[in-house]
Tab-separated table of C-alpha atoms and ligand atoms in Angstrom:
chain	number	residue	atom	x	y	z
A	1082	UNK	CA	74.250	-24.342	109.143
A	1083	UNK	CA	75.313	-25.811	112.488
A	1084	UNK	CA	78.767	-25.978	114.019
A	1085	UNK	CA	80.417	-28.531	116.275
A	1086	UNK	CA	82.356	-27.091	119.215
A	1087	UNK	CA	85.580	-27.578	117.209
A	1088	UNK	CA	84.149	-25.322	114.501
A	1089	UNK	CA	83.395	-28.124	112.017
A	1090	UNK	CA	80.479	-27.217	109.752
A	1091	UNK	CA	77.468	-29.524	109.943
A	1092	UNK	CA	75.616	-29.088	106.663
A	1093	UNK	CA	72.806	-31.628	107.191
A	1094	UNK	CA	72.218	-31.606	110.919
A	1095	UNK	CA	70.256	-28.513	111.967
A	1096	UNK	CA	69.298	-28.146	115.613
A	1097	UNK	CA	66.929	-25.346	116.617
A	1098	UNK	CA	66.064	-26.397	120.180
A	1099	UNK	CA	67.657	-28.413	122.961
A	1100	UNK	CA	66.799	-32.107	122.537
A	1101	UNK	CA	64.052	-33.050	123.132
A	1102	UNK	CA	62.382	-29.819	122.074
A	1103	UNK	CA	59.163	-28.504	123.669
A	1104	UNK	CA	56.806	-30.152	121.158
A	1105	UNK	CA	58.512	-33.531	121.519
A	1106	UNK	CA	58.303	-33.143	125.292
A	1107	UNK	CA	54.579	-32.496	125.091
A	1108	UNK	CA	54.112	-35.635	122.936
A	1109	UNK	CA	56.260	-37.602	125.397
A	1110	UNK	CA	53.886	-36.625	128.216
A	1111	UNK	CA	50.846	-37.704	126.180
A	1112	UNK	CA	52.588	-40.883	125.073
A	1113	UNK	CA	53.352	-41.825	128.671
A	1114	UNK	CA	49.680	-41.577	129.571
A	1115	UNK	CA	48.348	-43.316	126.452
A	1116	UNK	CA	50.917	-45.989	125.426
A	1117	UNK	CA	52.267	-48.788	127.644
A	1118	UNK	CA	55.904	-48.445	128.751
A	1119	UNK	CA	56.644	-51.908	127.302
A	1120	UNK	CA	56.813	-50.278	123.881
A	1121	UNK	CA	60.215	-48.706	124.404
A	1122	UNK	CA	61.756	-45.998	122.246
A	1123	UNK	CA	65.426	-45.308	121.725
A	1124	UNK	CA	65.083	-41.525	121.369
A	1125	UNK	CA	63.060	-38.767	123.004
A	1126	UNK	CA	62.133	-36.991	119.771
A	1127	UNK	CA	58.870	-37.232	117.848
A	1128	UNK	CA	59.101	-37.475	114.078
A	1129	UNK	CA	57.459	-34.944	111.759
A	1130	UNK	CA	58.941	-35.923	108.374
A	1131	UNK	CA	61.831	-37.823	106.831
A	1132	UNK	CA	63.647	-37.921	103.505
A	1133	UNK	CA	66.691	-39.942	102.445
A	1134	UNK	CA	68.934	-40.105	105.533
A	1135	UNK	CA	67.414	-37.097	107.282
A	1136	UNK	CA	64.687	-37.124	109.909
A	1137	UNK	CA	63.039	-33.905	111.083
A	1138	UNK	CA	61.305	-33.782	114.445
A	1139	UNK	CA	58.186	-31.873	115.490
A	1140	UNK	CA	60.380	-28.980	116.738
A	1141	UNK	CA	62.002	-28.501	113.335
A	1142	UNK	CA	65.325	-30.151	114.299
A	1143	UNK	CA	67.004	-32.078	111.488
A	1144	UNK	CA	68.858	-35.273	112.412
A	1145	UNK	CA	70.982	-37.684	110.462
A	1146	UNK	CA	69.186	-40.979	110.872
A	1147	UNK	CA	71.722	-43.798	111.279
A	1148	UNK	CA	69.107	-46.123	112.762
A	1149	UNK	CA	66.910	-46.144	109.652
A	1150	UNK	CA	63.860	-47.315	111.614
A	1151	UNK	CA	66.021	-50.300	112.758
A	1152	UNK	CA	67.423	-51.167	109.362
A	1153	UNK	CA	64.200	-50.671	107.426
A	1154	UNK	CA	65.011	-47.832	105.027
A	1155	UNK	CA	68.097	-49.104	103.197
A	1156	UNK	CA	66.893	-47.250	100.074
A	1157	UNK	CA	66.320	-44.111	102.161
A	1158	UNK	CA	63.223	-42.595	103.733
A	1159	UNK	CA	60.529	-41.971	101.125
A	1160	UNK	CA	62.557	-43.160	98.152
A	1161	UNK	CA	60.877	-41.418	95.177
A	1162	UNK	CA	60.485	-44.627	93.122
A	1163	UNK	CA	58.816	-46.324	96.093
A	1164	UNK	CA	56.432	-43.408	96.656
A	1165	UNK	CA	55.448	-43.492	92.961
A	1166	UNK	CA	54.743	-47.222	93.137
A	1167	UNK	CA	52.624	-46.838	96.283
A	1168	UNK	CA	50.656	-43.928	94.732
A	1169	UNK	CA	49.974	-45.958	91.600
A	1170	UNK	CA	48.714	-48.904	93.656
A	1171	UNK	CA	46.597	-46.538	95.794
A	1172	UNK	CA	44.843	-45.513	92.614
A	1173	UNK	CA	43.869	-49.142	91.936
A	1174	UNK	CA	43.022	-50.906	95.244
A	1175	UNK	CA	44.354	-51.095	98.796
A	1176	UNK	CA	43.202	-54.495	99.994
A	1177	UNK	CA	41.398	-57.533	98.697
A	1178	UNK	CA	43.164	-60.232	100.796
A	1179	UNK	CA	45.341	-62.527	98.716
A	1180	UNK	CA	43.359	-65.489	100.088
A	1181	UNK	CA	40.130	-64.046	98.631
A	1182	UNK	CA	40.928	-62.214	95.387
A	1183	UNK	CA	44.644	-62.657	94.569
A	1184	UNK	CA	46.584	-59.989	92.660
A	1185	UNK	CA	49.572	-59.970	90.352
A	1186	UNK	CA	51.967	-57.876	92.466
A	1187	UNK	CA	52.100	-60.592	95.154
A	1188	UNK	CA	53.032	-63.179	92.527
A	1189	UNK	CA	55.475	-60.816	90.813
A	1190	UNK	CA	57.234	-60.146	94.110
A	1191	UNK	CA	57.352	-63.869	94.941
A	1192	UNK	CA	58.963	-64.480	91.535
A	1193	UNK	CA	61.547	-61.741	92.168
A	1194	UNK	CA	62.420	-63.048	95.621
A	1195	UNK	CA	62.646	-66.613	94.301
A	1196	UNK	CA	65.260	-65.451	91.807
A	1197	UNK	CA	67.165	-63.186	94.248
A	1198	UNK	CA	67.436	-65.549	97.222
A	1199	UNK	CA	70.590	-67.684	96.943
A	1200	UNK	CA	70.126	-71.316	95.881
A	1201	UNK	CA	70.245	-73.049	92.520
A	1202	UNK	CA	66.907	-74.789	92.969
A	1203	UNK	CA	63.215	-74.058	92.418
A	1204	UNK	CA	61.795	-71.807	95.135
A	1205	UNK	CA	58.483	-70.447	96.377
A	1206	UNK	CA	57.667	-67.455	98.611
A	1207	UNK	CA	54.917	-66.585	101.082
A	1208	UNK	CA	54.414	-62.941	102.163
A	1209	UNK	CA	53.449	-61.914	105.694
A	1210	UNK	CA	53.494	-58.755	107.838
A	1211	UNK	CA	56.519	-58.804	110.138
A	1212	UNK	CA	59.834	-60.485	110.776
A	1213	UNK	CA	58.435	-62.405	113.740
A	1214	UNK	CA	55.484	-63.666	111.704
A	1215	UNK	CA	57.840	-64.781	108.952
A	1216	UNK	CA	59.986	-66.689	111.450
A	1217	UNK	CA	56.875	-68.392	112.861
A	1218	UNK	CA	55.880	-69.440	109.350
A	1219	UNK	CA	59.359	-70.687	108.483
A	1220	UNK	CA	59.275	-72.981	111.533
A	1221	UNK	CA	55.735	-74.170	110.737
A	1222	UNK	CA	56.787	-75.019	107.196
A	1223	UNK	CA	59.975	-76.801	108.349
A	1224	UNK	CA	58.035	-78.909	110.837
A	1225	UNK	CA	55.363	-79.723	108.292
A	1226	UNK	CA	57.975	-80.853	105.755
A	1227	UNK	CA	60.258	-82.843	108.065
A	1228	UNK	CA	57.605	-84.165	110.488
A	1229	UNK	CA	60.121	-83.368	113.215
A	1230	UNK	CA	59.467	-81.119	116.238
A	1231	UNK	CA	62.768	-79.618	117.415
A	1232	UNK	CA	64.384	-76.329	116.441
A	1233	UNK	CA	67.972	-75.382	117.219
A	1234	UNK	CA	68.814	-71.709	117.609
A	1235	UNK	CA	71.691	-69.653	118.978
A	1236	UNK	CA	72.816	-67.711	121.991
A	1237	UNK	CA	72.522	-63.939	121.397
A	1238	UNK	CA	69.964	-64.513	118.630
A	1239	UNK	CA	66.966	-62.257	118.094
A	1240	UNK	CA	64.011	-63.516	116.079
A	1241	UNK	CA	61.102	-61.361	117.265
A	1242	UNK	CA	58.542	-60.927	120.012
A	1243	UNK	CA	55.669	-63.310	119.179
A	1244	UNK	CA	55.507	-66.491	121.281
A	1245	UNK	CA	57.592	-68.839	119.117
A	1246	UNK	CA	59.906	-66.103	117.811
A	1247	UNK	CA	60.453	-64.941	121.405
A	1248	UNK	CA	61.214	-68.521	122.431
A	1249	UNK	CA	63.914	-68.584	119.743
A	1250	UNK	CA	65.259	-65.225	120.941
A	1251	UNK	CA	68.121	-65.385	123.422
A	1252	UNK	CA	68.259	-62.187	125.488
A	1253	UNK	CA	66.204	-62.534	128.669
A	1254	UNK	CA	65.679	-58.865	129.637
A	1255	UNK	CA	63.623	-57.214	128.256
A	1256	UNK	CA	62.486	-59.741	125.656
A	1257	UNK	CA	61.627	-62.881	127.642
A	1258	UNK	CA	61.593	-62.331	131.388
A	1259	UNK	CA	58.050	-62.454	132.728
A	1260	UNK	CA	56.595	-63.895	129.518
A	1261	UNK	CA	57.193	-67.556	130.421
A	1262	UNK	CA	56.322	-70.341	129.607
A	1263	UNK	CA	58.024	-70.494	126.223
A	1264	UNK	CA	57.383	-72.742	123.241
A	1265	UNK	CA	58.770	-76.258	123.673
A	1266	UNK	CA	61.295	-78.122	121.507
A	1267	UNK	CA	63.607	-75.123	121.211
A	1268	UNK	CA	67.316	-75.804	121.899
A	1269	UNK	CA	70.082	-73.209	122.028
A	1270	UNK	CA	73.792	-73.453	121.234
A	1271	UNK	CA	76.605	-70.841	121.269
A	1272	UNK	CA	77.110	-68.575	118.232
A	1273	UNK	CA	80.542	-67.718	116.830
A	1274	UNK	CA	80.839	-64.608	118.998
A	1275	UNK	CA	84.632	-64.642	118.905
A	1276	UNK	CA	85.111	-61.528	121.069
A	1277	UNK	CA	83.274	-63.330	123.896
A	1278	UNK	CA	83.777	-66.979	122.937
A	1279	UNK	CA	81.561	-69.277	125.032
A	1280	UNK	CA	84.367	-71.861	124.992
A	1281	UNK	CA	87.166	-69.338	125.724
A	1282	UNK	CA	88.878	-70.377	122.494
A	1283	UNK	CA	90.524	-68.228	119.851
A	1284	UNK	CA	89.877	-68.106	116.139
A	1285	UNK	CA	91.394	-69.555	113.950
A	1286	UNK	CA	93.189	-72.026	116.229
A	1287	UNK	CA	89.742	-73.087	117.574
A	1288	UNK	CA	88.939	-74.691	114.199
A	1289	UNK	CA	85.476	-73.081	114.541
A	1290	UNK	CA	84.727	-75.454	117.398
A	1291	UNK	CA	81.339	-73.794	118.066
A	1292	UNK	CA	80.018	-74.847	114.642
A	1293	UNK	CA	81.415	-78.382	114.858
A	1294	UNK	CA	79.965	-78.722	118.351
A	1295	UNK	CA	76.500	-78.970	116.770
A	1296	UNK	CA	77.250	-82.685	116.216
A	1297	UNK	CA	77.825	-83.045	119.950
A	1298	UNK	CA	74.448	-81.384	120.617
A	1299	UNK	CA	72.821	-84.295	118.785
A	1300	UNK	CA	74.356	-86.681	121.311
A	1301	UNK	CA	73.920	-84.663	124.495
A	1302	UNK	CA	70.841	-82.494	124.009
A	1303	UNK	CA	68.487	-83.503	121.218
A	1304	UNK	CA	68.676	-86.334	118.662
A	1305	UNK	CA	69.365	-85.214	115.101
A	1306	UNK	CA	66.370	-87.156	113.810
A	1307	UNK	CA	64.102	-85.030	116.052
A	1308	UNK	CA	65.405	-81.728	114.662
A	1309	UNK	CA	63.387	-80.004	111.932
A	1310	UNK	CA	65.630	-76.959	111.466
A	1311	UNK	CA	68.514	-74.841	112.628
A	1312	UNK	CA	67.551	-71.141	112.635
A	1313	UNK	CA	70.481	-68.768	112.299
A	1314	UNK	CA	71.157	-65.098	111.632
A	1315	UNK	CA	74.119	-64.946	109.202
A	1316	UNK	CA	75.269	-61.897	111.200
A	1317	UNK	CA	73.750	-61.349	114.655
A	1318	UNK	CA	71.555	-58.251	114.564
A	1319	UNK	CA	70.091	-57.322	117.929
A	1320	UNK	CA	72.743	-59.617	119.454
A	1321	UNK	CA	75.487	-57.126	118.592
A	1322	UNK	CA	76.333	-57.239	114.877
A	1323	UNK	CA	78.548	-60.270	115.297
A	1324	UNK	CA	79.821	-61.416	111.897
A	1325	UNK	CA	81.005	-65.011	112.316
A	1326	UNK	CA	84.193	-66.392	110.771
A	1327	UNK	CA	83.745	-67.284	107.110
A	1328	UNK	CA	83.591	-71.080	107.721
A	1329	UNK	CA	80.970	-70.965	110.491
A	1330	UNK	CA	77.829	-71.060	108.369
A	1331	UNK	CA	79.092	-73.559	105.805
A	1332	UNK	CA	80.057	-75.994	108.587
A	1333	UNK	CA	76.556	-75.625	110.074
A	1334	UNK	CA	75.052	-76.108	106.606
A	1335	UNK	CA	77.098	-79.300	106.015
A	1336	UNK	CA	76.066	-80.770	109.367
A	1337	UNK	CA	72.419	-79.934	108.627
A	1338	UNK	CA	72.561	-81.565	105.172
A	1339	UNK	CA	74.156	-84.733	106.554
A	1340	UNK	CA	71.369	-85.036	109.111
A	1341	UNK	CA	68.460	-83.993	106.827
A	1342	UNK	CA	67.881	-80.925	108.988
A	1343	UNK	CA	66.701	-77.735	107.266
A	1344	UNK	CA	68.779	-74.576	107.491
A	1345	UNK	CA	66.673	-71.441	108.020
A	1346	UNK	CA	68.553	-68.153	107.540
A	1347	UNK	CA	66.984	-65.208	109.357
A	1348	UNK	CA	67.960	-62.309	107.077
A	1349	UNK	CA	65.447	-59.888	108.559
A	1350	UNK	CA	68.218	-57.452	109.515
A	1351	UNK	CA	71.099	-58.631	107.297
A	1352	UNK	CA	68.979	-58.674	104.153
A	1353	UNK	CA	68.284	-56.324	101.345
A	1354	UNK	CA	71.697	-54.978	100.512
A	1355	UNK	CA	72.862	-54.202	104.030
A	1356	UNK	CA	75.911	-56.474	104.131
A	1357	UNK	CA	77.326	-55.704	100.689
A	1358	UNK	CA	75.238	-58.328	98.892
A	1359	UNK	CA	71.483	-58.620	98.562
A	1360	UNK	CA	71.615	-61.313	101.282
A	1361	UNK	CA	74.414	-62.067	103.754
A	1362	UNK	CA	74.204	-65.783	102.855
A	1363	UNK	CA	75.837	-64.838	99.546
A	1364	UNK	CA	78.804	-63.392	101.450
A	1365	UNK	CA	79.187	-66.700	103.311
A	1366	UNK	CA	78.611	-68.895	100.236
A	1367	UNK	CA	75.673	-70.814	101.696
A	1368	UNK	CA	72.290	-71.736	100.239
A	1369	UNK	CA	69.777	-72.060	103.080
A	1370	UNK	CA	66.689	-74.226	102.567
A	1371	UNK	CA	64.522	-71.353	103.803
A	1372	UNK	CA	65.393	-67.642	103.970
A	1373	UNK	CA	63.374	-65.103	105.933
A	1374	UNK	CA	63.444	-61.443	104.885
A	1375	UNK	CA	61.627	-58.352	106.223
A	1376	UNK	CA	62.558	-54.792	107.297
A	1377	UNK	CA	64.182	-53.073	104.274
A	1378	UNK	CA	62.201	-55.217	101.841
A	1379	UNK	CA	59.495	-52.520	101.455
A	1380	UNK	CA	61.081	-49.228	102.642
A	1381	UNK	CA	58.887	-48.988	105.723
A	1382	UNK	CA	55.665	-50.666	104.706
A	1383	UNK	CA	54.949	-53.731	106.839
A	1384	UNK	CA	56.052	-56.726	104.808
A	1385	UNK	CA	58.082	-59.882	105.327
A	1386	UNK	CA	58.761	-62.971	103.259
A	1387	UNK	CA	59.602	-66.641	103.642
A	1388	UNK	CA	61.377	-68.014	100.584
A	1389	UNK	CA	62.451	-71.620	100.317
A	1390	UNK	CA	62.879	-74.761	98.271
A	1391	UNK	CA	59.624	-75.295	96.382
A	1392	UNK	CA	58.988	-78.787	97.751
A	1393	UNK	CA	59.533	-77.613	101.327
A	1394	UNK	CA	57.318	-74.555	100.931
A	1395	UNK	CA	54.540	-76.763	99.521
A	1396	UNK	CA	54.484	-79.058	102.570
A	1397	UNK	CA	51.633	-77.318	104.487
A	1398	UNK	CA	48.158	-77.976	103.095
A	1399	UNK	CA	45.881	-75.379	101.500
A	1400	UNK	CA	44.815	-72.805	104.112
A	1401	UNK	CA	47.641	-73.753	106.498
A	1402	UNK	CA	49.514	-70.560	105.635
A	1403	UNK	CA	48.398	-66.966	105.099
A	1404	UNK	CA	46.559	-64.228	106.980
A	1405	UNK	CA	44.268	-61.290	106.344
A	1406	UNK	CA	46.922	-58.704	105.483
A	1407	UNK	CA	49.948	-60.770	104.373
A	1408	UNK	CA	51.392	-59.371	101.144
A	1409	UNK	CA	49.333	-56.173	101.233
A	1410	UNK	CA	49.187	-54.680	97.704
A	1411	UNK	CA	50.759	-51.332	98.734
A	1412	UNK	CA	53.608	-53.179	100.454
A	1413	UNK	CA	54.120	-55.457	97.421
A	1414	UNK	CA	54.245	-52.423	95.106
A	1415	UNK	CA	56.772	-50.774	97.443
A	1416	UNK	CA	58.925	-53.922	97.588
A	1417	UNK	CA	59.023	-54.274	93.792
A	1418	UNK	CA	60.195	-50.655	93.580
A	1419	UNK	CA	62.780	-51.274	96.322
A	1420	UNK	CA	64.259	-54.213	94.395
A	1421	UNK	CA	64.332	-52.203	91.175
A	1422	UNK	CA	65.990	-49.226	92.915
A	1423	UNK	CA	68.500	-51.372	94.726
A	1424	UNK	CA	69.562	-53.064	91.542
A	1425	UNK	CA	69.640	-49.873	89.456
A	1426	UNK	CA	71.665	-47.943	92.030
A	1427	UNK	CA	73.766	-50.952	93.035
A	1428	UNK	CA	73.164	-50.225	96.702
A	1429	UNK	CA	74.842	-53.427	97.967
A	1430	UNK	CA	78.126	-52.093	96.512
A	1431	UNK	CA	77.429	-48.773	98.224
A	1432	UNK	CA	76.957	-50.679	101.508
A	1433	UNK	CA	80.426	-52.130	101.126
A	1434	UNK	CA	81.908	-48.670	100.533
A	1435	UNK	CA	80.158	-47.159	103.568
A	1436	UNK	CA	81.374	-50.081	105.679
A	1437	UNK	CA	84.971	-49.553	104.564
A	1438	UNK	CA	84.732	-45.831	105.267
A	1439	UNK	CA	83.543	-46.561	108.789
A	1440	UNK	CA	86.184	-49.234	109.371
A	1441	UNK	CA	89.036	-46.870	108.441
A	1442	UNK	CA	87.843	-44.227	110.862
A	1443	UNK	CA	86.937	-46.648	113.648
A	1444	UNK	CA	90.387	-48.299	113.528
A	1445	UNK	CA	91.934	-44.927	114.362
A	1446	UNK	CA	89.458	-44.465	117.236
A	1447	UNK	CA	90.269	-47.912	118.655
A	1448	UNK	CA	93.975	-47.095	118.751
A	1449	UNK	CA	93.198	-44.065	120.841
A	1450	UNK	CA	90.274	-44.967	123.111
A	1451	UNK	CA	90.259	-48.126	125.282
A	1452	UNK	CA	86.470	-47.705	125.503
A	1453	UNK	CA	86.315	-49.382	122.091
A	1454	UNK	CA	86.761	-53.096	122.666
A	1455	UNK	CA	85.812	-54.419	119.255
A	1456	UNK	CA	84.987	-53.101	115.788
A	1457	UNK	CA	83.045	-55.481	113.627
A	1458	UNK	CA	80.336	-56.151	111.100
A	1459	UNK	CA	79.882	-56.815	107.431
A	1460	UNK	CA	79.200	-54.311	104.634
A	1461	UNK	CA	77.258	-51.407	106.095
A	1462	UNK	CA	76.145	-53.459	109.113
A	1463	UNK	CA	78.839	-52.106	111.432
A	1464	UNK	CA	79.262	-51.767	115.154
A	1465	UNK	CA	81.491	-50.807	118.051
A	1466	UNK	CA	81.457	-52.910	121.214
A	1467	UNK	CA	82.255	-50.663	124.180
A	1468	UNK	CA	84.032	-51.981	127.269
A	1469	UNK	CA	85.334	-50.581	130.543
A	1470	UNK	CA	89.106	-50.202	130.733
A	1471	UNK	CA	90.949	-53.356	131.814
A	1472	UNK	CA	91.470	-56.902	130.633
A	1473	UNK	CA	88.040	-58.231	131.676
A	1474	UNK	CA	86.150	-56.699	128.736
A	1475	UNK	CA	83.456	-55.554	131.135
A	1476	UNK	CA	80.514	-54.373	129.024
A	1477	UNK	CA	80.194	-50.562	129.118
A	1478	UNK	CA	76.393	-50.379	129.022
A	1479	UNK	CA	75.988	-47.017	130.739
A	1480	UNK	CA	78.762	-45.489	128.640
A	1481	UNK	CA	77.008	-46.790	125.521
A	1482	UNK	CA	73.838	-45.028	126.628
A	1483	UNK	CA	75.873	-41.851	127.202
A	1484	UNK	CA	77.341	-42.099	123.699
A	1485	UNK	CA	73.878	-42.471	122.178
A	1486	UNK	CA	72.502	-39.581	124.233
A	1487	UNK	CA	75.386	-37.317	123.182
A	1488	UNK	CA	74.802	-38.271	119.547
A	1489	UNK	CA	71.086	-37.487	119.724
A	1490	UNK	CA	71.730	-34.161	121.429
A	1491	UNK	CA	74.157	-33.347	118.596
A	1492	UNK	CA	71.832	-34.416	115.799
A	1493	UNK	CA	72.677	-38.068	115.118
A	1494	UNK	CA	70.196	-40.876	115.678
A	1495	UNK	CA	71.919	-44.127	116.621
A	1496	UNK	CA	70.757	-47.218	118.476
A	1497	UNK	CA	72.440	-49.836	120.622
A	1498	UNK	CA	72.538	-53.614	120.364
A	1499	UNK	CA	74.064	-56.584	122.150
A	1500	UNK	CA	73.094	-58.963	124.907
A	1501	UNK	CA	74.900	-56.632	127.323
A	1502	UNK	CA	73.531	-53.442	125.740
A	1503	UNK	CA	77.066	-52.192	125.049
A	1504	UNK	CA	77.187	-52.154	121.262
A	1505	UNK	CA	76.685	-49.056	119.092
A	1506	UNK	CA	75.244	-50.203	115.760
A	1507	UNK	CA	75.062	-48.359	112.457
A	1508	UNK	CA	72.054	-48.897	110.208
A	1509	UNK	CA	72.215	-45.755	108.069
A	1510	UNK	CA	70.320	-45.765	104.781
A	1511	UNK	CA	72.579	-46.971	101.957
A	1512	UNK	CA	71.848	-43.744	100.065
A	1513	UNK	CA	73.691	-41.731	102.736
A	1514	UNK	CA	76.217	-39.553	100.924
A	1515	UNK	CA	79.897	-39.595	101.873
A	1516	UNK	CA	79.512	-36.049	103.250
A	1517	UNK	CA	76.530	-37.018	105.379
A	1518	UNK	CA	78.283	-40.162	106.561
A	1519	UNK	CA	81.404	-38.248	107.578
A	1520	UNK	CA	79.223	-35.669	109.315
A	1521	UNK	CA	77.484	-38.403	111.328
A	1522	UNK	CA	80.767	-40.120	112.164
A	1523	UNK	CA	82.170	-36.801	113.420
A	1524	UNK	CA	79.298	-36.612	115.891
A	1525	UNK	CA	79.968	-40.202	116.976
A	1526	UNK	CA	83.647	-39.371	117.346
A	1527	UNK	CA	82.743	-36.388	119.529
A	1528	UNK	CA	80.613	-38.689	121.694
A	1529	UNK	CA	83.413	-41.236	122.085
A	1530	UNK	CA	85.871	-38.507	123.067
A	1531	UNK	CA	83.425	-36.967	125.538
A	1532	UNK	CA	82.557	-40.288	127.207
A	1533	UNK	CA	86.170	-41.512	127.187
A	1534	UNK	CA	87.267	-38.295	128.879
A	1535	UNK	CA	84.595	-38.692	131.528
A	1536	UNK	CA	85.995	-42.180	132.254
A	1537	UNK	CA	89.218	-40.373	133.167
A	1538	UNK	CA	91.522	-42.956	131.611
A	1539	UNK	CA	94.554	-42.120	129.587
A	1540	UNK	CA	93.994	-42.473	125.862
A	1541	UNK	CA	95.984	-45.194	124.167
A	1542	UNK	CA	99.065	-43.828	122.451
A	1543	UNK	CA	99.099	-44.951	118.857
B	215	PLP	C1	67.119	-60.888	112.840
B	215	PLP	C2	65.713	-60.496	113.196
B	215	PLP	N1	64.737	-61.407	113.119
B	215	PLP	C3	63.454	-61.099	113.405
B	215	PLP	C4	63.114	-59.829	113.805
B	215	PLP	C5	61.683	-59.505	114.123
B	215	PLP	O1	61.173	-58.678	113.150
B	215	PLP	P1	59.852	-57.805	113.433
B	215	PLP	O2	60.225	-56.764	114.430
B	215	PLP	O3	59.478	-57.265	112.092
B	215	PLP	O4	58.851	-58.762	113.977
B	215	PLP	C6	64.092	-58.850	113.891
B	215	PLP	C7	63.770	-57.486	114.327
B	215	PLP	O5	64.595	-56.690	114.690
B	215	PLP	C8	65.435	-59.189	113.577
B	215	PLP	O6	66.427	-58.281	113.639
């Protein structure tokens, strides 16, 4: 058992070496020589094994994993039901290519997703390998159906690293700079990032101006009849876990419907139970024409899906969609087990509880430490935006890095987010127990105290 400096017992976290340990350091040296630097990594540890919410490194250190492989293991690392399903499929076949010899699990999963994705209309689903690939397909399908070229996306959005997905992504460094030219017919408008409103307005007196302003975009930037789709994350992921006001998405949806523009919801990060519902669109009461899911869909196996209105999904001709590996049988088996587990264990409800537990603790931190500018998120998709002291809300990027480093050195894996790199985001598995969650939050609290003290500002007096 480990102890924090204040004597608190740490029952899950077990650190045997300084971080990174000698074996991780040796792998880091080899990695530097063998793998390009462009593939960044948030921590300096190398993984040996993982289970539930715990990740053990090659030096035998046990960490609480509140990054979950960037929101991929909502049902926990190596969920037993998922492992069983993968083993069973391994015993049958690993690959045939759905475009050559189709198999039932692909169809079964499509049926499940068609029934789970919000929308009281007939739906169809295509399976692919990654979030970016799913986004690319969603745009292809929207263009094919509408015969229109333009796509509208948002400031602070992240949709992936392939050419079109990167063009839809907002943040320049490190995602776009140097990779120009981008795909054409992509137009960007402000998101409802109320803490840093692009129009310097305040909610609710703003009347959600940013959403209504879409109409103005049709006059000033691109004609509505040229727009195939609006692509939106219901809660910004990489952009800083910004949960928009409740009306934002329904206003966008109404404007889209009036102009025969498709609404594509990117639920790659918000999906699969994370926000307290299977999909965040349910929380906002919208029914997108196309919904993209990935990440936690298959507990770590590479899988993503595009689900949409049947007539829209059928727009591309035979052979226009697909790929060698899309809907791999092992990944389909894993995803079916994930859905079954999520439903049986009611993990979306657990997400809500974890989120509330965080909120209660974070509110107390905010009263005390000016470093915390904003607390936000939805369900278990929660974040702290860190700022330098003063009225200007100057993003505290370096301090955020210090917080994350402290956490890692004390056994908690966390990652950052945000256009300014100053957001600490929580993506712990939804199976994290209350004890484990409190243990992780105590480490985060220690980091906030340590970094706040180094800023040498007086704590706020509650
Ligand atoms: C909202 C969103 N869309 C798309 C992607 C891209 O997914 P992938 O990394 O699987 O290509 C991500 C990845 O973080 C994401 O968060």
